[in-house]
Short mmCIF file of C-alpha atoms and ligand atoms in Angstrom, two decimals:
data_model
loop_
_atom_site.label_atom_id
_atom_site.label_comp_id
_atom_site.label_asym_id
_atom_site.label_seq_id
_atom_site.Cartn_x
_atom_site.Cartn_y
_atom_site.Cartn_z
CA UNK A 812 17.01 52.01 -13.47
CA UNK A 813 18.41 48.73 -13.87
CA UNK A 814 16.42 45.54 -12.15
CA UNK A 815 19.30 43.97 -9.46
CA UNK A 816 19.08 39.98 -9.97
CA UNK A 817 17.95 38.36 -7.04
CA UNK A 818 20.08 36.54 -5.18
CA UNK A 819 19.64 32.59 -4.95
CA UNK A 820 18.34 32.75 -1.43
CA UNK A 821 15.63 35.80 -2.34
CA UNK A 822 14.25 33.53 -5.42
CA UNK A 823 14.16 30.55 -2.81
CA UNK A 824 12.29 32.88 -0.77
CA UNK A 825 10.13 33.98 -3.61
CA UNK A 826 9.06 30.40 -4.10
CA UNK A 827 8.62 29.61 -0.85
CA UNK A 828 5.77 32.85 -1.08
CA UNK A 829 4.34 31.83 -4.22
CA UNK A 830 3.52 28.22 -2.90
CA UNK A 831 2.36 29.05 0.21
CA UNK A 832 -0.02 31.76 -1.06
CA UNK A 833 -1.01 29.61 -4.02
CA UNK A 834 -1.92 26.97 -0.51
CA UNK A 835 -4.03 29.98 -0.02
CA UNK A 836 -2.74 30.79 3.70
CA UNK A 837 -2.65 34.33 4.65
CA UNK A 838 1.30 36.33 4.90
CA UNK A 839 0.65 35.82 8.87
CA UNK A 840 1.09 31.92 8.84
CA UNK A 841 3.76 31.87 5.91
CA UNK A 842 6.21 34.67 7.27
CA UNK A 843 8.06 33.25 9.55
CA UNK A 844 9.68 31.29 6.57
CA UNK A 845 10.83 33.82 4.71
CA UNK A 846 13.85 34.38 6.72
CA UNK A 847 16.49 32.61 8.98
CA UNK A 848 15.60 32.57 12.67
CA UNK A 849 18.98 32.96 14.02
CA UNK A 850 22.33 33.71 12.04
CA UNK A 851 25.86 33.56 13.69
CA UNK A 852 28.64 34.81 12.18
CA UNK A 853 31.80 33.93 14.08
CA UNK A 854 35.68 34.73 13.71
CA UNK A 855 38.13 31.67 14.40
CA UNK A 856 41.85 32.09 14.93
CA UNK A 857 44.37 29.32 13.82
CA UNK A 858 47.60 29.03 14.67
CA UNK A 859 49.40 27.80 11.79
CA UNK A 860 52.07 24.72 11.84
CA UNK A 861 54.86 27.21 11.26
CA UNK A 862 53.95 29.64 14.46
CA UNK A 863 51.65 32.05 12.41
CA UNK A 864 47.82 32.98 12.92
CA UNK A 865 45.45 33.24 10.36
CA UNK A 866 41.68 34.21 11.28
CA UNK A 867 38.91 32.58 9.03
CA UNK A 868 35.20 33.63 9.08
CA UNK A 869 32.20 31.28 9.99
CA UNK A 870 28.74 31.27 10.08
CA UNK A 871 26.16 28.93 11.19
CA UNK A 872 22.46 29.95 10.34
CA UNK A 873 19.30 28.53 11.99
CA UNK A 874 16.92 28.82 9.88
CA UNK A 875 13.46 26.75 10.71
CA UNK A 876 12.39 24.96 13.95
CA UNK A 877 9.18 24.44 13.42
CA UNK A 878 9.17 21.05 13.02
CA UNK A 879 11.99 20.07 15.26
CA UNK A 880 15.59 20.91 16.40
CA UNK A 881 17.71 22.33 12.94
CA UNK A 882 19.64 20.19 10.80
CA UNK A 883 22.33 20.75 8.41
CA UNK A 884 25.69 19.98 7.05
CA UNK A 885 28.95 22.21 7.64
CA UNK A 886 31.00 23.33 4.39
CA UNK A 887 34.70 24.24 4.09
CA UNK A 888 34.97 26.38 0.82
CA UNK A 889 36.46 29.29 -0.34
CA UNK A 890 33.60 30.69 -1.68
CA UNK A 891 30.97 30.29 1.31
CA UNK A 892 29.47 33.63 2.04
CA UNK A 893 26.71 34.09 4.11
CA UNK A 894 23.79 34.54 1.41
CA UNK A 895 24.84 31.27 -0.04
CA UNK A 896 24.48 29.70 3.51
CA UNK A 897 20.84 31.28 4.47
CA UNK A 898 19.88 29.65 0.86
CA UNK A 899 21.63 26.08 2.03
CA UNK A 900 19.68 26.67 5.20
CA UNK A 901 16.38 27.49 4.00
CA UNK A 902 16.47 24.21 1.63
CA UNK A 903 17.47 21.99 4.43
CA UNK A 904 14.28 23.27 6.08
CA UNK A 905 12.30 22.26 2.97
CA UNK A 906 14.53 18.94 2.40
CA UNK A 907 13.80 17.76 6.06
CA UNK A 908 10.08 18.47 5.62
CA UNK A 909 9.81 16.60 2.13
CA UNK A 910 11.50 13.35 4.28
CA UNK A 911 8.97 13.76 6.50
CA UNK A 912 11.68 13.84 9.93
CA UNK A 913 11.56 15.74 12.49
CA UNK A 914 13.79 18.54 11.95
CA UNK A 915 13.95 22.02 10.84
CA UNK A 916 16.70 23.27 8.63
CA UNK A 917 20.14 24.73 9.31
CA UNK A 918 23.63 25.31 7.49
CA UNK A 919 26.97 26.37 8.37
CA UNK A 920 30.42 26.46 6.60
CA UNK A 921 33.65 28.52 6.67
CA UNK A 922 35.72 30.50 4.32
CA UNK A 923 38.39 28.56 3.57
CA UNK A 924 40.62 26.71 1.06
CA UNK A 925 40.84 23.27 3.24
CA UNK A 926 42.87 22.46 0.73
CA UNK A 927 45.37 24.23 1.62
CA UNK A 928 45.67 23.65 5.63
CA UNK A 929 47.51 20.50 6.87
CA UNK A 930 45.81 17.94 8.58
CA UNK A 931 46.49 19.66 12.09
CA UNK A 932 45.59 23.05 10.84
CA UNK A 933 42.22 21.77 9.71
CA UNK A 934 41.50 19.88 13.22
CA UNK A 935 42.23 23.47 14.74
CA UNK A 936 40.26 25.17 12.66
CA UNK A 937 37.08 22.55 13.52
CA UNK A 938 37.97 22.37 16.97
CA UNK A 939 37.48 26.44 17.24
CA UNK A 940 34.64 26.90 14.89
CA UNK A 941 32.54 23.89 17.23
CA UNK A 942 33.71 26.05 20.36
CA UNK A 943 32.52 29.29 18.95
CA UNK A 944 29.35 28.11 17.84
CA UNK A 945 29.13 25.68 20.25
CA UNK A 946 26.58 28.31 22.77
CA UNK A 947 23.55 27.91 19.76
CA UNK A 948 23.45 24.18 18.95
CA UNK A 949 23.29 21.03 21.10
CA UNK A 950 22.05 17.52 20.51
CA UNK A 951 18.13 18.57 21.12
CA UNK A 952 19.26 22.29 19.29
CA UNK A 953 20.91 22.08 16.44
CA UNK A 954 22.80 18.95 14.90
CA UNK A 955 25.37 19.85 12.36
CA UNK A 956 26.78 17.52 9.48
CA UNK A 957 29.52 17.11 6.94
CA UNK A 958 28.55 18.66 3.20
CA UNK A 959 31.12 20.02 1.27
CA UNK A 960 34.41 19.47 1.67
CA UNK A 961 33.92 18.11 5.17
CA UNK A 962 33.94 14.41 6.16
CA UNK A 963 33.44 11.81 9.29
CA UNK A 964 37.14 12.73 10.56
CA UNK A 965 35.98 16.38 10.52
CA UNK A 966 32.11 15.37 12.27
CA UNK A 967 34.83 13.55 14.76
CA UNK A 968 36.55 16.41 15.86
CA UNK A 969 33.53 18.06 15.62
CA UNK A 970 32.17 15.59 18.52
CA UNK A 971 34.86 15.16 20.81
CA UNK A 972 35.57 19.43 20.65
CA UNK A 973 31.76 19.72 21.65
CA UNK A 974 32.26 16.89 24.19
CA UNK A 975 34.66 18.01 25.98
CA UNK A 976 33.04 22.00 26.42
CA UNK A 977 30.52 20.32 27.92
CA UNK A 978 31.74 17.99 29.85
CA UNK A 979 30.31 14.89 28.94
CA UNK A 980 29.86 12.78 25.95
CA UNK A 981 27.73 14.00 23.22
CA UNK A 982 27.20 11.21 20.27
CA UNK A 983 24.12 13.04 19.11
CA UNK A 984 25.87 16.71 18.84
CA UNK A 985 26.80 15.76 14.96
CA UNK A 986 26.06 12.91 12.49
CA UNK A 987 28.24 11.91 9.65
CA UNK A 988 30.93 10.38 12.46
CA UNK A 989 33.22 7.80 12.02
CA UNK A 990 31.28 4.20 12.77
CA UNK A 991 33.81 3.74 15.70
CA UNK A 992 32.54 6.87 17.58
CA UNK A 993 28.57 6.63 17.51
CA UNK A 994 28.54 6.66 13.41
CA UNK A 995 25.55 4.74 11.49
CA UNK A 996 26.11 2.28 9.01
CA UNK A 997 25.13 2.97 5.37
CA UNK A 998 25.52 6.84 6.16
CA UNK A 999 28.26 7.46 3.36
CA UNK A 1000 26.30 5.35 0.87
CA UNK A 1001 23.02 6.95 2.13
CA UNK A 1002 22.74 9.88 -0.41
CA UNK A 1003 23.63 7.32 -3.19
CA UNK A 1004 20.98 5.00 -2.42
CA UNK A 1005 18.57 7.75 -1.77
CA UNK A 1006 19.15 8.92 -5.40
CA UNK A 1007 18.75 5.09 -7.18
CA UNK A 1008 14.83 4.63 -4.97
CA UNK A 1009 13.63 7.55 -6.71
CA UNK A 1010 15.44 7.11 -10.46
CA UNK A 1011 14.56 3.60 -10.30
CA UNK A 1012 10.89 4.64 -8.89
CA UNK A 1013 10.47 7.32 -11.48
CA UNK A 1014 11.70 5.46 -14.42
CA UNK A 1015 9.12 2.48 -13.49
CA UNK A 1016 6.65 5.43 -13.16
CA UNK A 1017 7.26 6.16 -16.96
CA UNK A 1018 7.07 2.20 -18.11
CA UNK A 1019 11.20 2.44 -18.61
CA UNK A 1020 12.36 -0.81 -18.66
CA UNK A 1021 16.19 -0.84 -16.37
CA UNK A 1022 18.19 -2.56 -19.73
CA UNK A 1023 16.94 -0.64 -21.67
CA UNK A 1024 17.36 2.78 -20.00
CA UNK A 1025 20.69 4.85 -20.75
CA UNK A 1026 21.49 6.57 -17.91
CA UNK A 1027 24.31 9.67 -17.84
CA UNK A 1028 25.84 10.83 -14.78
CA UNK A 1029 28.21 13.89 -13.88
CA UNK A 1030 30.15 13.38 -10.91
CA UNK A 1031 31.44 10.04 -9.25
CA UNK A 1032 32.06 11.64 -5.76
CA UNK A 1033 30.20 10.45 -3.23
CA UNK A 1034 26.32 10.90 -4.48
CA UNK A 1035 27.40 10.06 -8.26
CA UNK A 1036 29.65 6.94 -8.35
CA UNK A 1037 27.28 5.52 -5.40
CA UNK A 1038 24.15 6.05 -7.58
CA UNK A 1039 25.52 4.78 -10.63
CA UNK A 1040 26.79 1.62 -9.16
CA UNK A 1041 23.09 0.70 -7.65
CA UNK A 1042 21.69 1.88 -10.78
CA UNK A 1043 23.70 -0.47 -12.66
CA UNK A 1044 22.95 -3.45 -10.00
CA UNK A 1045 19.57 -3.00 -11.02
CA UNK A 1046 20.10 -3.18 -14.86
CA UNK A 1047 20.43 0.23 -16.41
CA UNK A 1048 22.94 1.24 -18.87
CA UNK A 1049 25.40 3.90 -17.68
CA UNK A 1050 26.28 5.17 -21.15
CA UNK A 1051 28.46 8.30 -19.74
CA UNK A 1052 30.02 9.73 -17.02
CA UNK A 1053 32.10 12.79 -16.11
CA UNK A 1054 34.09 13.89 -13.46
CA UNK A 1055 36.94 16.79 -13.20
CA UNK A 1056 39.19 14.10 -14.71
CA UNK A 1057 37.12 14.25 -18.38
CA UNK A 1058 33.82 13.00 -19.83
CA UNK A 1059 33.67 9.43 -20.95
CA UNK A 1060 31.14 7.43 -23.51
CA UNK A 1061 29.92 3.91 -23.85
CA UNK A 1062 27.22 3.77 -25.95
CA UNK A 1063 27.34 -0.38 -24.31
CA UNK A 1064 27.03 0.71 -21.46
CA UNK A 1065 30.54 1.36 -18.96
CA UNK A 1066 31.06 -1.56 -16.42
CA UNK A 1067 31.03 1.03 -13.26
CA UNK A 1068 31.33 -1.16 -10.77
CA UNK A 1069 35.36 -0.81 -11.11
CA UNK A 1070 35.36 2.56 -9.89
CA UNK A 1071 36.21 2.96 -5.95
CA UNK A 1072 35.59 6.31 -4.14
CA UNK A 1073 39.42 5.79 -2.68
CA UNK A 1074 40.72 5.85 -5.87
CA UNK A 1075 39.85 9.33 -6.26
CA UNK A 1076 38.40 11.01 -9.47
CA UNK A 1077 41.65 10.46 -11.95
CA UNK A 1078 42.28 6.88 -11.23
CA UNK A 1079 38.12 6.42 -11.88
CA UNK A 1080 38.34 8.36 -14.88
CA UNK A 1081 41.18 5.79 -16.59
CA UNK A 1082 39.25 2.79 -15.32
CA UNK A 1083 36.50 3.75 -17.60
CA UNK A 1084 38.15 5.16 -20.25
CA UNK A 1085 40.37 1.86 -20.69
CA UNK A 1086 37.22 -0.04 -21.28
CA UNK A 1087 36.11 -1.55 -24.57
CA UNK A 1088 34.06 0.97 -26.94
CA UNK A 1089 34.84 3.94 -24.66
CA UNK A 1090 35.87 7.38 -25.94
CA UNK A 1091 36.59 10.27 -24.91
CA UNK A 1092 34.14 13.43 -25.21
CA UNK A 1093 34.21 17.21 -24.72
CA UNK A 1094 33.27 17.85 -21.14
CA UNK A 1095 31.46 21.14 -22.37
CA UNK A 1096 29.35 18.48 -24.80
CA UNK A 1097 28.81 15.89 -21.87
CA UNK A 1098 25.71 17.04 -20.27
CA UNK A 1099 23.93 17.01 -24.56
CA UNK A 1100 24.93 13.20 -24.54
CA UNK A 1101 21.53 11.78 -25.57
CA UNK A 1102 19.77 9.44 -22.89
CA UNK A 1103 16.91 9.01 -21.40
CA UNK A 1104 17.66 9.98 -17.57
CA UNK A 1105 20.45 12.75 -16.74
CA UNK A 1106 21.80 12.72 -13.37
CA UNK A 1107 23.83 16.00 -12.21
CA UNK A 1108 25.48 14.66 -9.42
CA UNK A 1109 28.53 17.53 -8.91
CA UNK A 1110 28.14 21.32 -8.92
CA UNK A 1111 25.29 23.92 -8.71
CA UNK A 1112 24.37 25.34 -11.67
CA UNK A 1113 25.11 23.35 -14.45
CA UNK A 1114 21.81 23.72 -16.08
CA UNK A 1115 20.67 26.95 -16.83
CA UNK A 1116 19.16 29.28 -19.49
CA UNK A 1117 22.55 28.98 -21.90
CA UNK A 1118 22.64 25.71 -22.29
CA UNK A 1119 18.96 23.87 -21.32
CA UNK A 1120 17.79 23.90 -25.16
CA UNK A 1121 20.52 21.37 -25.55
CA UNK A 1122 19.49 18.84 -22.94
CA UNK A 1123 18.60 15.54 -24.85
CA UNK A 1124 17.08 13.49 -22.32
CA UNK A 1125 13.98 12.40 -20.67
CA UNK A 1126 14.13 12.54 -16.81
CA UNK A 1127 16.32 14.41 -14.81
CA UNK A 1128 17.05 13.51 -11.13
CA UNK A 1129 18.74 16.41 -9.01
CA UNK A 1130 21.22 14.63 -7.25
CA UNK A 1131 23.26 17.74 -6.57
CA UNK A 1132 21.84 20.61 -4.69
CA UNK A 1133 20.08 22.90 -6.85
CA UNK A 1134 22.18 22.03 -10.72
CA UNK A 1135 19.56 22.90 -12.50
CA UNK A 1136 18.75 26.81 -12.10
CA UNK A 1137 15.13 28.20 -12.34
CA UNK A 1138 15.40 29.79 -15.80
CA UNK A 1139 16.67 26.47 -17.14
CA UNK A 1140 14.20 23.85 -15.33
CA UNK A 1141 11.46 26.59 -17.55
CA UNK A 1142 13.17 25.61 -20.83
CA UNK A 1143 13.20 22.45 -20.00
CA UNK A 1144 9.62 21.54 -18.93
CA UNK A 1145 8.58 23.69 -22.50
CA UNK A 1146 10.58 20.74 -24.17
CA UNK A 1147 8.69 18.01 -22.10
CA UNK A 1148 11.39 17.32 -19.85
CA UNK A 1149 10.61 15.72 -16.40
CA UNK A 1150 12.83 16.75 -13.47
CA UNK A 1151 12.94 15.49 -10.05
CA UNK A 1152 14.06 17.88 -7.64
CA UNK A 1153 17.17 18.18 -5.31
CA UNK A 1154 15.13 18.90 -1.70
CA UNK A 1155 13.48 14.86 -2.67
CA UNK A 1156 16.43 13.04 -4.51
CA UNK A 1157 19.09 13.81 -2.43
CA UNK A 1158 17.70 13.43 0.94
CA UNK A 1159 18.52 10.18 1.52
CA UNK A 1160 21.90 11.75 3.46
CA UNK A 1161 19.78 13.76 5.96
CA UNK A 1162 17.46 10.59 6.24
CA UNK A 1163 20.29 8.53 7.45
CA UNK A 1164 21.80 11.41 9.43
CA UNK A 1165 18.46 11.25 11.37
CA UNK A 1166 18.53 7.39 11.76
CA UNK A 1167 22.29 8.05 13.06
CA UNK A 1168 20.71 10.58 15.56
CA UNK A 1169 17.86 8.32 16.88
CA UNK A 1170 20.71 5.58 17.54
CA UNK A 1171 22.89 8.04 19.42
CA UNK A 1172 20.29 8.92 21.52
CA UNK A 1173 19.07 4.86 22.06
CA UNK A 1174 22.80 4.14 22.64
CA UNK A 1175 21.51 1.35 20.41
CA UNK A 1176 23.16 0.45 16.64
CA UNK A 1177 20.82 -0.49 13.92
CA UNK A 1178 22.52 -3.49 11.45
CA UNK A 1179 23.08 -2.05 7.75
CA UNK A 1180 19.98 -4.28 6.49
CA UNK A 1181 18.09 -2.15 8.90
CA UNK A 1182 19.08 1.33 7.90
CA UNK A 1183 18.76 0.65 4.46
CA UNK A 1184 15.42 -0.81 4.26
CA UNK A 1185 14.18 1.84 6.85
CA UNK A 1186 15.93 4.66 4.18
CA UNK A 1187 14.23 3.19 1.31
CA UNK A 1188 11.04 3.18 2.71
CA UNK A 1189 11.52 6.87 3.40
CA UNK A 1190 12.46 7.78 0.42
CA UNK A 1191 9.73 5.63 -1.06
CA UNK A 1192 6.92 7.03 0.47
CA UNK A 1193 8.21 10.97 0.00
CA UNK A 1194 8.97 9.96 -3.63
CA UNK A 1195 4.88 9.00 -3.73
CA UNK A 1196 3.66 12.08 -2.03
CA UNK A 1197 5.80 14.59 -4.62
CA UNK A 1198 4.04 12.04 -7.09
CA UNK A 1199 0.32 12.02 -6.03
CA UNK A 1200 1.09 16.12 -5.48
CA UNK A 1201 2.00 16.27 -8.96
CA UNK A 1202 -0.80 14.54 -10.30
CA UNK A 1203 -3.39 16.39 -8.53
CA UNK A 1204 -1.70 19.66 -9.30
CA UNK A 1205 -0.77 19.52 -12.87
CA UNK A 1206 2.73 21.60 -12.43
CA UNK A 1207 6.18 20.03 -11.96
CA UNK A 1208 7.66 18.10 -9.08
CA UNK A 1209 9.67 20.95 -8.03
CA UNK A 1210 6.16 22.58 -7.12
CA UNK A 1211 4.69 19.22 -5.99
CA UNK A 1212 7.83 19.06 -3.47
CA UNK A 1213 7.96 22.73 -2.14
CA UNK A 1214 3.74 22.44 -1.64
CA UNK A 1215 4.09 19.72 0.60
CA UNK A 1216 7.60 21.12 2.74
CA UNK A 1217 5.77 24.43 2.77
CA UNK A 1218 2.63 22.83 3.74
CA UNK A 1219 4.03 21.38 6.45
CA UNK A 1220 5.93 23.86 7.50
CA UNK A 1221 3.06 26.31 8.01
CA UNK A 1222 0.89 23.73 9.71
CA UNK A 1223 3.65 23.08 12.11
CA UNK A 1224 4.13 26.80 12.99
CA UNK A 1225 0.64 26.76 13.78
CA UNK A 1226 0.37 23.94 16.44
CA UNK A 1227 3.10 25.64 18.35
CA UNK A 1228 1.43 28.56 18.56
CA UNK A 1229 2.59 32.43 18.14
CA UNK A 1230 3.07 33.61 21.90
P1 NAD B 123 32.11 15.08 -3.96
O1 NAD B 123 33.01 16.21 -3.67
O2 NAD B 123 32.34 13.75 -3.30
O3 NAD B 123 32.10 14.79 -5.55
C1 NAD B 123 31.91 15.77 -6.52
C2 NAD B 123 32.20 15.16 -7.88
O4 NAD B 123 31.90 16.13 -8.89
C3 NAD B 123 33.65 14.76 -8.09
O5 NAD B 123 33.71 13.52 -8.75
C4 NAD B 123 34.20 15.85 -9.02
O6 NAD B 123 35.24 15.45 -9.87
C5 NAD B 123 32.96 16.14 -9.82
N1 NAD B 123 33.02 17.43 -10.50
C6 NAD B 123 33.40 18.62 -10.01
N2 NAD B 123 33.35 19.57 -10.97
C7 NAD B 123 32.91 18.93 -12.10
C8 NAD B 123 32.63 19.35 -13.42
N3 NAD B 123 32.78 20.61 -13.79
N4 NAD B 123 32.20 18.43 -14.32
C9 NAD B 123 32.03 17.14 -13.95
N5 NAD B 123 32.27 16.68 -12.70
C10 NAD B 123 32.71 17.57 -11.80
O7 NAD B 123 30.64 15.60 -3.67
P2 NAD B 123 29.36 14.75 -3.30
O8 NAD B 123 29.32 14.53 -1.84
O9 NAD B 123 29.22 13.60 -4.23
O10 NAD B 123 28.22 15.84 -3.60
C11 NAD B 123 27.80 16.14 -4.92
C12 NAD B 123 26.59 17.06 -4.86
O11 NAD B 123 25.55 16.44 -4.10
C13 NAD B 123 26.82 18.43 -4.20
O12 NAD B 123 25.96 19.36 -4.83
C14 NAD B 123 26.36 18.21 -2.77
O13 NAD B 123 25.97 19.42 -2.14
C15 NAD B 123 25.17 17.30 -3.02
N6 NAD B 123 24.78 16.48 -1.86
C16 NAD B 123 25.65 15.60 -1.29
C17 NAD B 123 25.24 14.83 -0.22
C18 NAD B 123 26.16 13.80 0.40
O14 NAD B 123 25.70 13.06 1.28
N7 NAD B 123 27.42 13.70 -0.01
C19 NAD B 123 23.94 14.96 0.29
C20 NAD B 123 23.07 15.86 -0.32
C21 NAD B 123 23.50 16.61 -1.39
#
């Protein structure tokens, strides 16, 4: 009989087990984490601009709150099935617990080509999906967030739809607003500046010296074009850089501080490619571009067993959730690779999401000099726990990482007690 692959959330589970028996705790205090503690599935009709109704699927799943209420972002796709979201979930749980902030870990998202809605189609469609799953979440409950595909406008919607159920206004119910209605400065550039503390803390960790360090990046959405412009403020090369739009090389490095997340990836893409000693490359040859730290910054999955043998770099930062798959990060640490994982290097967006929540719930605005410096130290001192974890332990970060989320995890299931 043929083995069935696991599915993404079962091998995340199958860490999760590995860790916390290698912790040596006994399956009573670890299995509670092996899966979700609540999972809503919910049906949302539309009506349609021209009089039709169309009825999308939604789920929101709770899936740790041990160490607080759950946290996680909301994602419009057409691919989001429910497996994919228990897996988003449980890595929020670990992600929050890495930061070191009080929450456990959630996910939601919808089935849906947003794409394809007009702009009042896709405020209906948010305004139902917060009123159906508005009976499991609240501001002490469950906070959602934007992720994929969703933005402030959306988390706006989001708030005044929950808001108005209720009654009474409810900043805290979602982070990720706009600035005018409870939002937190630095949010959108959060994730971004997350991901240059721990490149730039890793790279000094290894004696690399900022000019001299070529950096490649895929992506220049949000996480990717924020990252390589502070990476670039701080000296390093950004040799190449890909987005849907086509790969691009510098070997003298590409002046990226004339891209502009409004311009959108095209415009971006001709910006760099009009720039002295650029060329073009294959975008199936981008991610073998020789350098010394690789940033995925884009899409799941776009390291794997295939193609790993063919990564020519020295550090890899997961800026993306989970782009480098299990069988791949193996090849890679056999060729002396070091990779920082996704659930430490991209948590500077849940960080600030939590700093956005605090000030909600003050009723009191932190300046941008304040968020940031109180986001770098986060990251900062999670970037030198996964370190001194590492050292101790001898295995990767990825290990380091889920040894201290699980740790913590466990040991906060335990103070609350089983009854
Ligand atoms: P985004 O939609 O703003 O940008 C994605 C970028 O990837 C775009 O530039 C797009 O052109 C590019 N891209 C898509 N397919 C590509 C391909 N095949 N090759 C090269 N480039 C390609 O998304 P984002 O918010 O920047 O998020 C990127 C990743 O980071 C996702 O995995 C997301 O889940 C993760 N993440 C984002 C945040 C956040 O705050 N935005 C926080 C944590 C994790």
């Amino acid at each position: 009989m043929s083995e069935q692959k696991l599915s993404q959330y079962q091998e995340t589970v199958q860490s999760v087990k590995k860790i916390a028996e290698d912790l040596g705790y006994k399956e009573s205090d670890y299995i509670t984490l092996l899966s979700p503690e609540r999972e809503l599935t919910v049906s949302l009709p539309v009506t349609m601009d021209d009089g039709s109704v169309r009825v999308y699927h939604g789920y929101r799943i709770q899936d740790n709150s041990a160490r607080g209420p759950y946290k996680g972002g909301v994602r419009y796709h057409p691919d989001v099935e429910i497996e994919e979201v228990r897996d988003l979930a449980l890595l929020m749980s670990l992600k929050c617990s890495v930061a070191d902030i009080p929450y456990g870990g959630a996910k939601g998202g919808i089935t849906v080509d947003s794409r394809e809605l007009s702009e009042t189609e896709l405020e209906r469609l948010t305004r139902k999906y917060a009123e159906k799953i508005y009976p499991v979440i609240g501001p002490e409950i469950d906070i959602p967030a934007p992720d994929m595909n969703t933005n402030a406008k959306i988390m706006g919607w989001f708030r005044d739809e929950y808001s108005k159920i209720a009654g009474v206004q409810v900043p805290a119910i979602v982070t990720g607003k706009p600035v005018e209605v409870g939002g937190s400065l630095g949010r959108n550039e959060a994730t971004g500046l997350g991901v240059k503390t721990v490149t730039h803390l890793f790279a000094q960790s290894q004696n690399f010296v900022p000019e001299e360090t070529r950096i490649v990046v895929q992506g220049t959405g949000n996480v990717g074009l924020i990252s390589a412009q502070l990476l670039a403020e701080e000296g390093y090369k950004i040799i190449a850089i890909s987005n849907i739009a086509g790969a691009v090389l510098n070997l003298n490095g590409l002046d990226v501080s004339v891209m502009d997340l409004k311009n959108g990836d095209q415009k971006n893409y001709d910006l760099l490619i009009a720039q002295s000693g650029s060329q073009e490359i294959p975008m199936e040859e981008f991610l073998f571009t020789e350098c010394d730290i690789l940033i995925p910054a884009a899409l799941q999955n776009q390291i794997h067993a295939e193609n790993a043998d063919k990564i020519n770099t020295k550090l890899i930062v997961e800026a993306a959730n989970a782009p480098v798959s299990a069988e791949g990060e193996a090849i890679l640490v056999n060729k002396g690779v070091k990779l920082l994982p996704d659930i430490l290097c991209n948590a500077g967006g849940v960080i600030c999401s939590y700093f956005e929540w605090v000030q909600n719930l003050q009723y009191f605005s932190w300046t941008l000099e304040e968020v940031n410096q109180k986001l770098i130290a986060k990251m900062t001192s999670a970037f030198e726990e996964v370190l001194k974890v590492q050292a101790e332990q001898k295995g990767t970060y990825r290990e380091a990482a889920l040894r201290i989320a699980v740790d913590k995890l466990i040991q906060a299931a335990k103070f609350k007690g089983k009854f």
